[in-house]
PDB file of C-alpha atoms and ligand atoms in Angstrom:
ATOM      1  CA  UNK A  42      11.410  12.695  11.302  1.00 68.00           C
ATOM      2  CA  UNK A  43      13.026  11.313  14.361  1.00 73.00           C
ATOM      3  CA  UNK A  44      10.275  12.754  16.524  1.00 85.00           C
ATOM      4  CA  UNK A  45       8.964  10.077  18.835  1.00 89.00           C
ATOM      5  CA  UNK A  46       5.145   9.218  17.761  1.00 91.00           C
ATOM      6  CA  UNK A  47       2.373  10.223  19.553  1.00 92.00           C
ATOM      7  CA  UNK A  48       0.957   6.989  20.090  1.00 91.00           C
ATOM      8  CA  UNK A  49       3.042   3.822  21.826  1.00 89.00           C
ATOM      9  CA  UNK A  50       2.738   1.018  19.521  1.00 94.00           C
ATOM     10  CA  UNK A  51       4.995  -1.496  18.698  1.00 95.00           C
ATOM     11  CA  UNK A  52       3.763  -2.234  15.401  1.00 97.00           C
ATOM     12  CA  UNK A  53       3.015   1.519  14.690  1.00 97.00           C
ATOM     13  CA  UNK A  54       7.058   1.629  15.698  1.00 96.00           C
ATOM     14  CA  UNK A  55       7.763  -0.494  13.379  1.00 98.00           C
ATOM     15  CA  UNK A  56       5.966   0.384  10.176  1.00 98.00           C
ATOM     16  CA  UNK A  57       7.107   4.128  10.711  1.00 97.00           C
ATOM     17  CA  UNK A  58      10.596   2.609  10.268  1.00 97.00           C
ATOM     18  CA  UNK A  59       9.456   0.814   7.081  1.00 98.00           C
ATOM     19  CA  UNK A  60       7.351   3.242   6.020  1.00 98.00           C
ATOM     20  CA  UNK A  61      10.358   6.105   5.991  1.00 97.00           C
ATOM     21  CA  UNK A  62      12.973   4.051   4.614  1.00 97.00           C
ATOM     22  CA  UNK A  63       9.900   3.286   1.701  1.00 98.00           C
ATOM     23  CA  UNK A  64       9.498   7.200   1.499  1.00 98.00           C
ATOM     24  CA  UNK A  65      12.992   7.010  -0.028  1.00 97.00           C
ATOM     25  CA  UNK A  66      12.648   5.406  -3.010  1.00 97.00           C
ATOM     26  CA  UNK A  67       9.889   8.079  -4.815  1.00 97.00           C
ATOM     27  CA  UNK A  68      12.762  10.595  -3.744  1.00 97.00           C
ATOM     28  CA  UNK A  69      15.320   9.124  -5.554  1.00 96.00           C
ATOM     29  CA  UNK A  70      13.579   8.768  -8.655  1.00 95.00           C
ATOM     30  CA  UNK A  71      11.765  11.721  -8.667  1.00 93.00           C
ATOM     31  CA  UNK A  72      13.524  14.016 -11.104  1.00 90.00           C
ATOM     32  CA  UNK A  73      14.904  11.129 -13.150  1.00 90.00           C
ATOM     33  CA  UNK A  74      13.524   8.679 -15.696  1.00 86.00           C
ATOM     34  CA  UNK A  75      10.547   7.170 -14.175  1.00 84.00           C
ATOM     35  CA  UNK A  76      10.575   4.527 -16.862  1.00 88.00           C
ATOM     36  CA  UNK A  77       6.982   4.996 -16.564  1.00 86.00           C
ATOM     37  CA  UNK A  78       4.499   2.117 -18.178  1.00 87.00           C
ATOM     38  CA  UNK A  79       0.663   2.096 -19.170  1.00 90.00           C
ATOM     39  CA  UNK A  80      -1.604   0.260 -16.957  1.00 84.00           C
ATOM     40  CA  UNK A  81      -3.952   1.545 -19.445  1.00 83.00           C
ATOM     41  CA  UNK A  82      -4.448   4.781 -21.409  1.00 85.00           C
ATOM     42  CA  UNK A  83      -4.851   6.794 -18.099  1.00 80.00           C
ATOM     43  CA  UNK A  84      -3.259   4.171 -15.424  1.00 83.00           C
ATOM     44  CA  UNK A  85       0.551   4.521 -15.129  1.00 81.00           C
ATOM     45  CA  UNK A  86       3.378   2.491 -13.446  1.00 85.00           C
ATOM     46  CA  UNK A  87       6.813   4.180 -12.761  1.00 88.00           C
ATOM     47  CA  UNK A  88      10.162   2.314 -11.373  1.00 93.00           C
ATOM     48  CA  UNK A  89       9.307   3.821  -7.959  1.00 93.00           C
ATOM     49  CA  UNK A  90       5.553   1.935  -7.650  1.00 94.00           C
ATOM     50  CA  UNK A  91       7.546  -1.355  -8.261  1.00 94.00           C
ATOM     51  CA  UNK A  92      10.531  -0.851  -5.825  1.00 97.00           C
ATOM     52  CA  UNK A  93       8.782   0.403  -3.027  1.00 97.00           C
ATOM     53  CA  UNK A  94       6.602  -2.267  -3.575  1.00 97.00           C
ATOM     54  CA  UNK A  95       8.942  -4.669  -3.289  1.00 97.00           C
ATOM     55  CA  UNK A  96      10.762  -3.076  -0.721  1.00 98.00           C
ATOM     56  CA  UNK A  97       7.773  -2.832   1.734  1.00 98.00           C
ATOM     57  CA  UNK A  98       6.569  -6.754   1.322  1.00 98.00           C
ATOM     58  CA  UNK A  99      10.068  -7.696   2.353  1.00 98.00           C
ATOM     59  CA  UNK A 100       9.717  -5.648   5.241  1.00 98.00           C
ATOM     60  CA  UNK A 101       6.305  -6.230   6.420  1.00 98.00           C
ATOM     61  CA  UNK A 102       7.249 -10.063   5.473  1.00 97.00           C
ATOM     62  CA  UNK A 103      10.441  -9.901   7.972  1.00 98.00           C
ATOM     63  CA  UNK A 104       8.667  -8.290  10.786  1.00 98.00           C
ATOM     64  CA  UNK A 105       5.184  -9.110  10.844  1.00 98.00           C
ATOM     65  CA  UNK A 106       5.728 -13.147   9.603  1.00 98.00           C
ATOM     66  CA  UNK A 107       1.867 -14.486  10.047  1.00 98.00           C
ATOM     67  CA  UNK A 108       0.456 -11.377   8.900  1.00 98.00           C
ATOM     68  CA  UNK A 109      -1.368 -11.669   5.142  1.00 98.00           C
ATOM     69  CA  UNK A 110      -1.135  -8.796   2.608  1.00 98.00           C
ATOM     70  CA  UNK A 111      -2.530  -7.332  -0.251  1.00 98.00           C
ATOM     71  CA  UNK A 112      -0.662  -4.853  -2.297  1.00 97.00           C
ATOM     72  CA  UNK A 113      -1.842  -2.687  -5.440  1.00 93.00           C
ATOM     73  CA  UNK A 114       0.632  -3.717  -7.680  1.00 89.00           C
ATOM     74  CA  UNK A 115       0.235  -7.159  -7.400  1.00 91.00           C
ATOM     75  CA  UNK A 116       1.473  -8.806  -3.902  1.00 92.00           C
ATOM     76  CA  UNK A 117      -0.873 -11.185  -2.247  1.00 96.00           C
ATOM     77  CA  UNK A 118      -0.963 -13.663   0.216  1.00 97.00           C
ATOM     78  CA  UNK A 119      -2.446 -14.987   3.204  1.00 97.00           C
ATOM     79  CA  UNK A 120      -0.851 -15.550   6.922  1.00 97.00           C
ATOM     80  CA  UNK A 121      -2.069 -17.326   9.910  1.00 98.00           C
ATOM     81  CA  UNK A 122      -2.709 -14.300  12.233  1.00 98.00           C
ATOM     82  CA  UNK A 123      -6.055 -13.067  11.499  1.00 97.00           C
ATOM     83  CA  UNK A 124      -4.500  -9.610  10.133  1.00 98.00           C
ATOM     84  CA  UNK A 125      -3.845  -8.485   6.478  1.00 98.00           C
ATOM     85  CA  UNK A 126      -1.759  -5.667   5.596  1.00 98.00           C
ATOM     86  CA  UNK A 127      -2.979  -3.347   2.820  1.00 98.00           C
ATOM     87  CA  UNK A 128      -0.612  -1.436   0.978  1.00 98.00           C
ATOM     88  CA  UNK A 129      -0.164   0.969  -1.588  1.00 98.00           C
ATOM     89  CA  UNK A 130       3.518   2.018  -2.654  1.00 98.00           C
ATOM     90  CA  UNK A 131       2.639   5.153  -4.386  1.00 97.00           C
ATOM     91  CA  UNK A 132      -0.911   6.937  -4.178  1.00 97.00           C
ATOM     92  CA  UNK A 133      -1.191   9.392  -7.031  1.00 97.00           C
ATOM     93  CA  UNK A 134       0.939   7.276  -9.361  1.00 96.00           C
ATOM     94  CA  UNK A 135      -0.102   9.935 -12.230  1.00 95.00           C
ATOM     95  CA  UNK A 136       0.725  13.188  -9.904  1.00 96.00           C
ATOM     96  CA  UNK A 137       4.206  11.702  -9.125  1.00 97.00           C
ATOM     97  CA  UNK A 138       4.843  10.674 -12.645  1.00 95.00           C
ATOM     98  CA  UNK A 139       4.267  14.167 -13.287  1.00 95.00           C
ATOM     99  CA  UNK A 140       6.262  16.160 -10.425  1.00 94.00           C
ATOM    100  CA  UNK A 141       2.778  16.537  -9.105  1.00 96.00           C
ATOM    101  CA  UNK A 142       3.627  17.236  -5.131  1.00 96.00           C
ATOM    102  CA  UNK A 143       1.312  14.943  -4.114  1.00 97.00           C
ATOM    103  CA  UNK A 144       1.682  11.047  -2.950  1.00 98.00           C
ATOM    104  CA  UNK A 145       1.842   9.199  -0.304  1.00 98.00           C
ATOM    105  CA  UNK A 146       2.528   5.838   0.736  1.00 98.00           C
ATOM    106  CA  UNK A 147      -0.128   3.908   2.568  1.00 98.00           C
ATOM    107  CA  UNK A 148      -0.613   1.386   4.796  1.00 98.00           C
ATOM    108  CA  UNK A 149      -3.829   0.038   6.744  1.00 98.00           C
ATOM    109  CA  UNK A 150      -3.577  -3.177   8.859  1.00 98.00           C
ATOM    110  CA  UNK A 151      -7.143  -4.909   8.757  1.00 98.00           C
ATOM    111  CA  UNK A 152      -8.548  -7.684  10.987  1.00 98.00           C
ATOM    112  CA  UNK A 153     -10.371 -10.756  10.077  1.00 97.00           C
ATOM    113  CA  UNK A 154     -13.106  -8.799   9.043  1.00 97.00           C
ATOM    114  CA  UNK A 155     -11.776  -6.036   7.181  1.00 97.00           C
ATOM    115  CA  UNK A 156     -11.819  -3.435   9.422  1.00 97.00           C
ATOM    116  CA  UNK A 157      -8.904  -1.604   9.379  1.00 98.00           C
ATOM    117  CA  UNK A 158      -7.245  -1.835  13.274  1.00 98.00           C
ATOM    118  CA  UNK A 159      -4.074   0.414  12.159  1.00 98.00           C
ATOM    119  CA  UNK A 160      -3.109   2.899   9.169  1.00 98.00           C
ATOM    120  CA  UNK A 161       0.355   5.114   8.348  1.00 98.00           C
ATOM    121  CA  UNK A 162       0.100   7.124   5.458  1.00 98.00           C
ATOM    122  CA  UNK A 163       3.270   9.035   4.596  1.00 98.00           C
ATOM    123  CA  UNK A 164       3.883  12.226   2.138  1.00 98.00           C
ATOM    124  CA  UNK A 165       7.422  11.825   1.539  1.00 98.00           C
ATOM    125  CA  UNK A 166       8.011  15.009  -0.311  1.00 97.00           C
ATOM    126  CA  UNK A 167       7.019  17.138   3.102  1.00 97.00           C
ATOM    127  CA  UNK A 168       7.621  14.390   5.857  1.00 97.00           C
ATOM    128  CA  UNK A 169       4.083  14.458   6.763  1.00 98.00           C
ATOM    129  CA  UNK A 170       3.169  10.880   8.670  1.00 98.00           C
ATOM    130  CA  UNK A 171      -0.423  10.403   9.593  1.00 98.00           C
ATOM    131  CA  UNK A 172      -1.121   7.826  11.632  1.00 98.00           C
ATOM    132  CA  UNK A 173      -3.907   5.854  14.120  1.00 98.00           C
ATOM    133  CA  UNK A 174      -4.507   2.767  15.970  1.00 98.00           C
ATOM    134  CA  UNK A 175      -8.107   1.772  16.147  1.00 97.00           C
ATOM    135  CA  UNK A 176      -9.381   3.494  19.496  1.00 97.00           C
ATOM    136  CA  UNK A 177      -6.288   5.472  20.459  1.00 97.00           C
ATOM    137  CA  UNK A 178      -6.991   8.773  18.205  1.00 97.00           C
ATOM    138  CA  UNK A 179      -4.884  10.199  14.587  1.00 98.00           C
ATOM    139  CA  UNK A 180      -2.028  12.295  14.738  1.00 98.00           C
ATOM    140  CA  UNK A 181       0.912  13.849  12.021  1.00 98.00           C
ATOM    141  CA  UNK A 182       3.930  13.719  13.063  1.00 96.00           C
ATOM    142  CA  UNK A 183       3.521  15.581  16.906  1.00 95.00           C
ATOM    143  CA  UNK A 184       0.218  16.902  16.001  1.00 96.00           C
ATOM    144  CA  UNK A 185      -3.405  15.320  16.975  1.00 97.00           C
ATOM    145  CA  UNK A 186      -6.000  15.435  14.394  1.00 98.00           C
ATOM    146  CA  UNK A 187      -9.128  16.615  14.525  1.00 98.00           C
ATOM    147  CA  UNK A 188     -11.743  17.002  11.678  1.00 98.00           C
ATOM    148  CA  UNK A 189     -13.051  20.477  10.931  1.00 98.00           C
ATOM    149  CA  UNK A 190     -16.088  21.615  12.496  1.00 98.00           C
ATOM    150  CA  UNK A 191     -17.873  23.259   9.425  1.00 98.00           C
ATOM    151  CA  UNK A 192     -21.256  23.113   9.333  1.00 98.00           C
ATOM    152  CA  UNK A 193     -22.728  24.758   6.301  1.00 98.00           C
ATOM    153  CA  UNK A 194     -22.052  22.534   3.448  1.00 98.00           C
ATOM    154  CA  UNK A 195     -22.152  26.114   0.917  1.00 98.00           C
ATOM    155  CA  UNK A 196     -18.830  27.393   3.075  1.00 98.00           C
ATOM    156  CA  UNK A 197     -17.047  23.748   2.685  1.00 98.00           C
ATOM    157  CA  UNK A 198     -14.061  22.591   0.480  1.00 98.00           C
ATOM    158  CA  UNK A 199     -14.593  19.058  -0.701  1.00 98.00           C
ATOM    159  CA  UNK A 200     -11.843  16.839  -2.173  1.00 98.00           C
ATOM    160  CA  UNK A 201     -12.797  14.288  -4.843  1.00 98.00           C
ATOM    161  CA  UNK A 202     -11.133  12.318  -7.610  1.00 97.00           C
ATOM    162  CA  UNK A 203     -11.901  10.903 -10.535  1.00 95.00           C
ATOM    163  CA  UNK A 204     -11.584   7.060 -11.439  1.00 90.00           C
ATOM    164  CA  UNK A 205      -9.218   5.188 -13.799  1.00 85.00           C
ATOM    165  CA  UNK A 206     -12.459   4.143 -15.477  1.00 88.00           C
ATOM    166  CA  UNK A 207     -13.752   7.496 -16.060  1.00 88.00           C
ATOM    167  CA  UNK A 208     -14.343   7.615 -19.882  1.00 91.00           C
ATOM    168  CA  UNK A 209     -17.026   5.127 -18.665  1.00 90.00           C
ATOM    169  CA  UNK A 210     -19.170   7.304 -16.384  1.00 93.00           C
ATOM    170  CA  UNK A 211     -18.233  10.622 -17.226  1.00 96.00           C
ATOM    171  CA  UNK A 212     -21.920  12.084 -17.414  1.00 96.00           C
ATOM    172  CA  UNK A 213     -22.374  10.616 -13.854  1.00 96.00           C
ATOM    173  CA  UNK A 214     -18.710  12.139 -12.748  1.00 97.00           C
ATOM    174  CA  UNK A 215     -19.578  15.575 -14.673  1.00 97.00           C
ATOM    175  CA  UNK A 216     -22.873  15.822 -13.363  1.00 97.00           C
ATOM    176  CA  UNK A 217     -22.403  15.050  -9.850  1.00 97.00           C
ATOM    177  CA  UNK A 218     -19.073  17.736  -9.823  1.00 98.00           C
ATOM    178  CA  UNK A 219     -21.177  20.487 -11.101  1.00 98.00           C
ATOM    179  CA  UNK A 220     -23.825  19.636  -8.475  1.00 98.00           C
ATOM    180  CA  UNK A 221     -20.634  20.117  -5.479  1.00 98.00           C
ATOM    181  CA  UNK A 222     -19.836  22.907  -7.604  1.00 98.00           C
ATOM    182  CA  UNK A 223     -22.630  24.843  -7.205  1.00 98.00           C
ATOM    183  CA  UNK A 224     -23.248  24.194  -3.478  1.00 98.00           C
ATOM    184  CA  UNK A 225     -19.820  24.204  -2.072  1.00 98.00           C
ATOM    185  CA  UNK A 226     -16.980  27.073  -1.539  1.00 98.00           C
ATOM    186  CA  UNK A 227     -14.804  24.718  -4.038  1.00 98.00           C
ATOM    187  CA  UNK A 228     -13.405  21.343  -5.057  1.00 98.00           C
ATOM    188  CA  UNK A 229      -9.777  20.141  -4.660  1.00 98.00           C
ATOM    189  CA  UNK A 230      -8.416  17.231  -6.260  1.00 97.00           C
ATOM    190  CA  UNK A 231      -4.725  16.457  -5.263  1.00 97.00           C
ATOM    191  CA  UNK A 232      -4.811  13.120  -7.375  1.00 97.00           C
ATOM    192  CA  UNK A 233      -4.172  10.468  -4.274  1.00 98.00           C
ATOM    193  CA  UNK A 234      -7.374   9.201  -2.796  1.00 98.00           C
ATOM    194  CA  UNK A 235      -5.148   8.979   0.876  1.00 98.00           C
ATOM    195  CA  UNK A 236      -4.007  12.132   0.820  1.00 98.00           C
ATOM    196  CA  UNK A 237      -7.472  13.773   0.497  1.00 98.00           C
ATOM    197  CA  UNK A 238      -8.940  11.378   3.065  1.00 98.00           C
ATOM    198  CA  UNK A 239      -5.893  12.160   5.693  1.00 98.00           C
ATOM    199  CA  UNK A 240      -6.617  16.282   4.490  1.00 98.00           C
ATOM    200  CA  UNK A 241     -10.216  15.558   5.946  1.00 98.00           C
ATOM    201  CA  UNK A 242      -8.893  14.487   8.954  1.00 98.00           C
ATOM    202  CA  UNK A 243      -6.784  17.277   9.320  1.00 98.00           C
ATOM    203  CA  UNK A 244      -8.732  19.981   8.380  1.00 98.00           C
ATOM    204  CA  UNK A 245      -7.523  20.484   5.142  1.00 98.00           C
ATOM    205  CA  UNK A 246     -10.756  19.474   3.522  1.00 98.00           C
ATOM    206  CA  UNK A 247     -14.295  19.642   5.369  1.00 98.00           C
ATOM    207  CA  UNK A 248     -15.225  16.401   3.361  1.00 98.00           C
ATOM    208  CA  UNK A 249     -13.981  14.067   0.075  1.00 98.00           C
ATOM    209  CA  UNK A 250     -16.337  11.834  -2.284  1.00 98.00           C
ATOM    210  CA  UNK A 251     -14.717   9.114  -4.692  1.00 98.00           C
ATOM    211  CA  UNK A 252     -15.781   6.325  -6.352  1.00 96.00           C
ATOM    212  CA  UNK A 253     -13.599   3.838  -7.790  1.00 95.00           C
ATOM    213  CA  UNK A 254     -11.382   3.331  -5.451  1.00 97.00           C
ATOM    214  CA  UNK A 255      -9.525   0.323  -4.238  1.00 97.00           C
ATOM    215  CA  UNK A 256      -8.945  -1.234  -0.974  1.00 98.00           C
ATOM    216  CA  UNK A 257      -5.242   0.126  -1.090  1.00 98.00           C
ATOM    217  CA  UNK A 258      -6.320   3.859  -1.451  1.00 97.00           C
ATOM    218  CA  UNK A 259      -8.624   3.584   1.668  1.00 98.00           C
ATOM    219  CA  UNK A 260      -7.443   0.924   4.233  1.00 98.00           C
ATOM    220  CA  UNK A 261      -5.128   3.519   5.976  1.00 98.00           C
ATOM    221  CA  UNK A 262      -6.785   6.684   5.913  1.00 98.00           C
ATOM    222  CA  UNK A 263     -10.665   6.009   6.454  1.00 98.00           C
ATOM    223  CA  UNK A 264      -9.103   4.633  10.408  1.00 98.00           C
ATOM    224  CA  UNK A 265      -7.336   7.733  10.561  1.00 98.00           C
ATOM    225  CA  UNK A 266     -10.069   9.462   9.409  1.00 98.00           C
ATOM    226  CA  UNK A 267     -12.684   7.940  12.216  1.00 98.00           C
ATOM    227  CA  UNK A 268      -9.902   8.369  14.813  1.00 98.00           C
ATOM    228  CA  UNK A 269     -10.188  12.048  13.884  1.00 98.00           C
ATOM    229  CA  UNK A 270     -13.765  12.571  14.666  1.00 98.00           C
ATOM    230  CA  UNK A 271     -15.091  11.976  11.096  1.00 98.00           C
ATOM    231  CA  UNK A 272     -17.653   9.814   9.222  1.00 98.00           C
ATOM    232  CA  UNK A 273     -16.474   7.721   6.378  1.00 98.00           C
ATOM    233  CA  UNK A 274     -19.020   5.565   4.390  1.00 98.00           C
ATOM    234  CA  UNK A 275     -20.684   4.547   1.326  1.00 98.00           C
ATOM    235  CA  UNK A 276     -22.372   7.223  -1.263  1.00 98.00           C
ATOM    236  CA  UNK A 277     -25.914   5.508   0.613  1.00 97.00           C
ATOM    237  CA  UNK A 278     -24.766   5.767   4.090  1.00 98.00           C
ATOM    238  CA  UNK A 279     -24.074   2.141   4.959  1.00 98.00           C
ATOM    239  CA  UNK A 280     -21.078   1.812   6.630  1.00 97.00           C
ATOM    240  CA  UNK A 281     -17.539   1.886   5.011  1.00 97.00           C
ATOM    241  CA  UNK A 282     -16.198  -1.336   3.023  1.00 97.00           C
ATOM    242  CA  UNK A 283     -12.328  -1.016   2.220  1.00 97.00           C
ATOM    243  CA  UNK A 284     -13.614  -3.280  -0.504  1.00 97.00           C
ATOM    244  CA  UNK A 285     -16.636  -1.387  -2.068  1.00 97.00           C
ATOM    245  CA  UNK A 286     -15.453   1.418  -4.496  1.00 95.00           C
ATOM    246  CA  UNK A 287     -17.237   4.326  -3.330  1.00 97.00           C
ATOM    247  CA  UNK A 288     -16.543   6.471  -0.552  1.00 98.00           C
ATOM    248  CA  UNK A 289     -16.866   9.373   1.389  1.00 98.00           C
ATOM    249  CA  UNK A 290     -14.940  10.858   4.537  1.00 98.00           C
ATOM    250  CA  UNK A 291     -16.253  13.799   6.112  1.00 98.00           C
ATOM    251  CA  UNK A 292     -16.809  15.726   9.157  1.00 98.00           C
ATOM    252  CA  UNK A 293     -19.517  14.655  10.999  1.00 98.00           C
ATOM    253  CA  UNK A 294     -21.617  17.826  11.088  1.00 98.00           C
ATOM    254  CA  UNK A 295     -21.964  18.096   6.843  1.00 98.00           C
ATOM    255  CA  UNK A 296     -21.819  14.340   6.150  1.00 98.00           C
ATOM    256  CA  UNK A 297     -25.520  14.173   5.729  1.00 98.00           C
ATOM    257  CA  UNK A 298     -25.027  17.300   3.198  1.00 98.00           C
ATOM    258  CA  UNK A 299     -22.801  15.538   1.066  1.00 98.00           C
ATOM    259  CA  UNK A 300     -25.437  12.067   1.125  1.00 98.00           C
ATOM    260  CA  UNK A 301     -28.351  14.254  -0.245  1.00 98.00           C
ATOM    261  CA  UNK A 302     -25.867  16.104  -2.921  1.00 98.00           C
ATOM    262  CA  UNK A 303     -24.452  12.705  -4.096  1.00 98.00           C
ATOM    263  CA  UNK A 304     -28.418  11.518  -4.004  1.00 98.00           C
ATOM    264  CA  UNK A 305     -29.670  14.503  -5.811  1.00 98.00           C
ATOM    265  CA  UNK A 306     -27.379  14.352  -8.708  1.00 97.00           C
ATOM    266  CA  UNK A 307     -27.714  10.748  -9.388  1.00 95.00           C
ATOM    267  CA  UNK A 308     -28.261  10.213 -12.964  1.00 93.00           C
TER     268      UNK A 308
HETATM  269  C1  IPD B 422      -5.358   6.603  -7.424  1.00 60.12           C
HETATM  270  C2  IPD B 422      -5.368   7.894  -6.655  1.00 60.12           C
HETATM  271  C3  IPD B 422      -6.351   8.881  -7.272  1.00 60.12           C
HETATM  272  C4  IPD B 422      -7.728   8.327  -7.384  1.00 60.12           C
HETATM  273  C5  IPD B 422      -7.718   6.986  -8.094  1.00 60.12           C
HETATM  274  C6  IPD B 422      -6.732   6.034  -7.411  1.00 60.12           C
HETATM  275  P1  IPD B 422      -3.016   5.272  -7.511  1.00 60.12           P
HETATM  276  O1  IPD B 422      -4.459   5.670  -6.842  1.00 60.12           O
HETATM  277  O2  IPD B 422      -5.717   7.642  -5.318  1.00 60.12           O
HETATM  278  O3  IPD B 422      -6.474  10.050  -6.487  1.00 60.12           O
HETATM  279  O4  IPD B 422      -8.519   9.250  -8.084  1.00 60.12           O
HETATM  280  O5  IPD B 422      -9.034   6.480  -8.041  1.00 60.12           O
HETATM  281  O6  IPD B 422      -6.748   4.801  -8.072  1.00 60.12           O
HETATM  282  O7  IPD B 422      -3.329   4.536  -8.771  1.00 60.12           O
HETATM  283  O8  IPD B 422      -2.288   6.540  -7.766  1.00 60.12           O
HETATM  284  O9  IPD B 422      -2.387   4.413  -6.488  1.00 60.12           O
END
């Protein structure tokens, strides 16, 4: 991981040294006790959420001091330079409390606006770092991203998720899956909303669909999503809101594909 980035930025300099010393702390815990907590029946909390946590607000707090954040497991404040960071320690808490290969941690920088200006995600487990700067393209590690160029929705692989609030809507979640189902080549879910949105971006995935998600699980990778060529908006269209739940991130060719499925299996 000492492989210069792809894109001079002081602040992207930066973050990739807190972000990798962050990517530590999952490690260390990973095949020990967890001491993992309920949220709620489905929403868990290990040792390794908290620390990195904790660990990343001092170090976004030392380096960037007028910058606000917002964190999932309960930082907050505001600064005095316009910009916010958004951060999630651990992105598929439940797949890492499990052994589950795949988490990341993520973290979007957003202007006064919300619009995210900057975005590292990191999988710590395979040393992937994804990152963009608003205008300046997406790359992991040495390569440059680039969405897929699939056109025919029936020959795409689509990632989704399903919400911490799911008992709730399941006819809606069921209905709408079997709908993909039937019209796609498959369905993925690798249980962190980042890591399916930076797998769009990298090819991995022609497209992803979520909804309940959380400005944490979106700030980074929808920017390095764009940067890669892709589309990432609401389940109508409108243009993507770190702060509305539902999102998709696709390539730009099927994105209208994936409005009218979404559309057609609305209950
Ligand atoms: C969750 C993951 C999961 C998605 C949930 C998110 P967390 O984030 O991104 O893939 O389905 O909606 O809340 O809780 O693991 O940080």
């Amino acid at each position: 991981m000492d492989q210069p980035l792809q894109i001079q930025h002081p602040i992207l300099e930066t973050l990739k040294r807190g972000i990798l010393s962050a990517g530590e702390i999952p490690l260390k815990y990973l095949n020990t006790d967890k001491q993992i907590e309920n949220k709620s029946p489905v929403n868990l909390l290990t040792i390794a959420d908290k620390e990195t946590e904790e660990f990343l607000v001092d170090f976004l707090k030392t380096e960037f001091p007028h910058d606000g954040l917002l964190a999932e497991e309960g930082h907050e404040y505001t600064g005095t330079s316009g910009f916010r960071w958004v951060i999630d320690p651990i992105d598929g808490t439940t797949s890492y409390a499990h052994g589950f290969p795949a988490f990341t941690i993520s973290a979007g920088r957003i202007d006064e606006n919300n619009h995210p200006v900057l975005g590292m995600v990191y999988q710590p487990l395979y040393k992937e770092l994804y990152y963009a700067v608003k205008n300046s393209g997406a790359w992991m590690n040495q390569r440059k991203l680039q969405v897929t160029e699939q056109k025919e929705i029936a020959s795409s692989l689509i990632g989704t998720g399903f919400p911490y609030n799911r008992r709730e809507i399941m006819d809606q979640l069921m209905k709408r899956l079997a709908h993909f189902l039937h019209n796609t080549h498959d369905i993925r879910r690798t249980g962190s909303a980042s890591l399916d949105m930076v797998y769009v971006a990298m090819g991995r995935l022609d497209a992803y669909y979520e909804t309940g998600l959380h400005p944490w699980d979106t700030a980074a990778a929808a920017l390095i999503v764009t940067e890669a060529g892709g589309i990432v908006s609401k389940f109508d269209g409108s243009n993507f809101d770190i702060f509305y739940p539902e999102t998709i991130a696709s390539n730009p060719y099927i994105h209208s594909d994936i409005l009218r499925l979404i559309k057609e299996s609305k209950i």
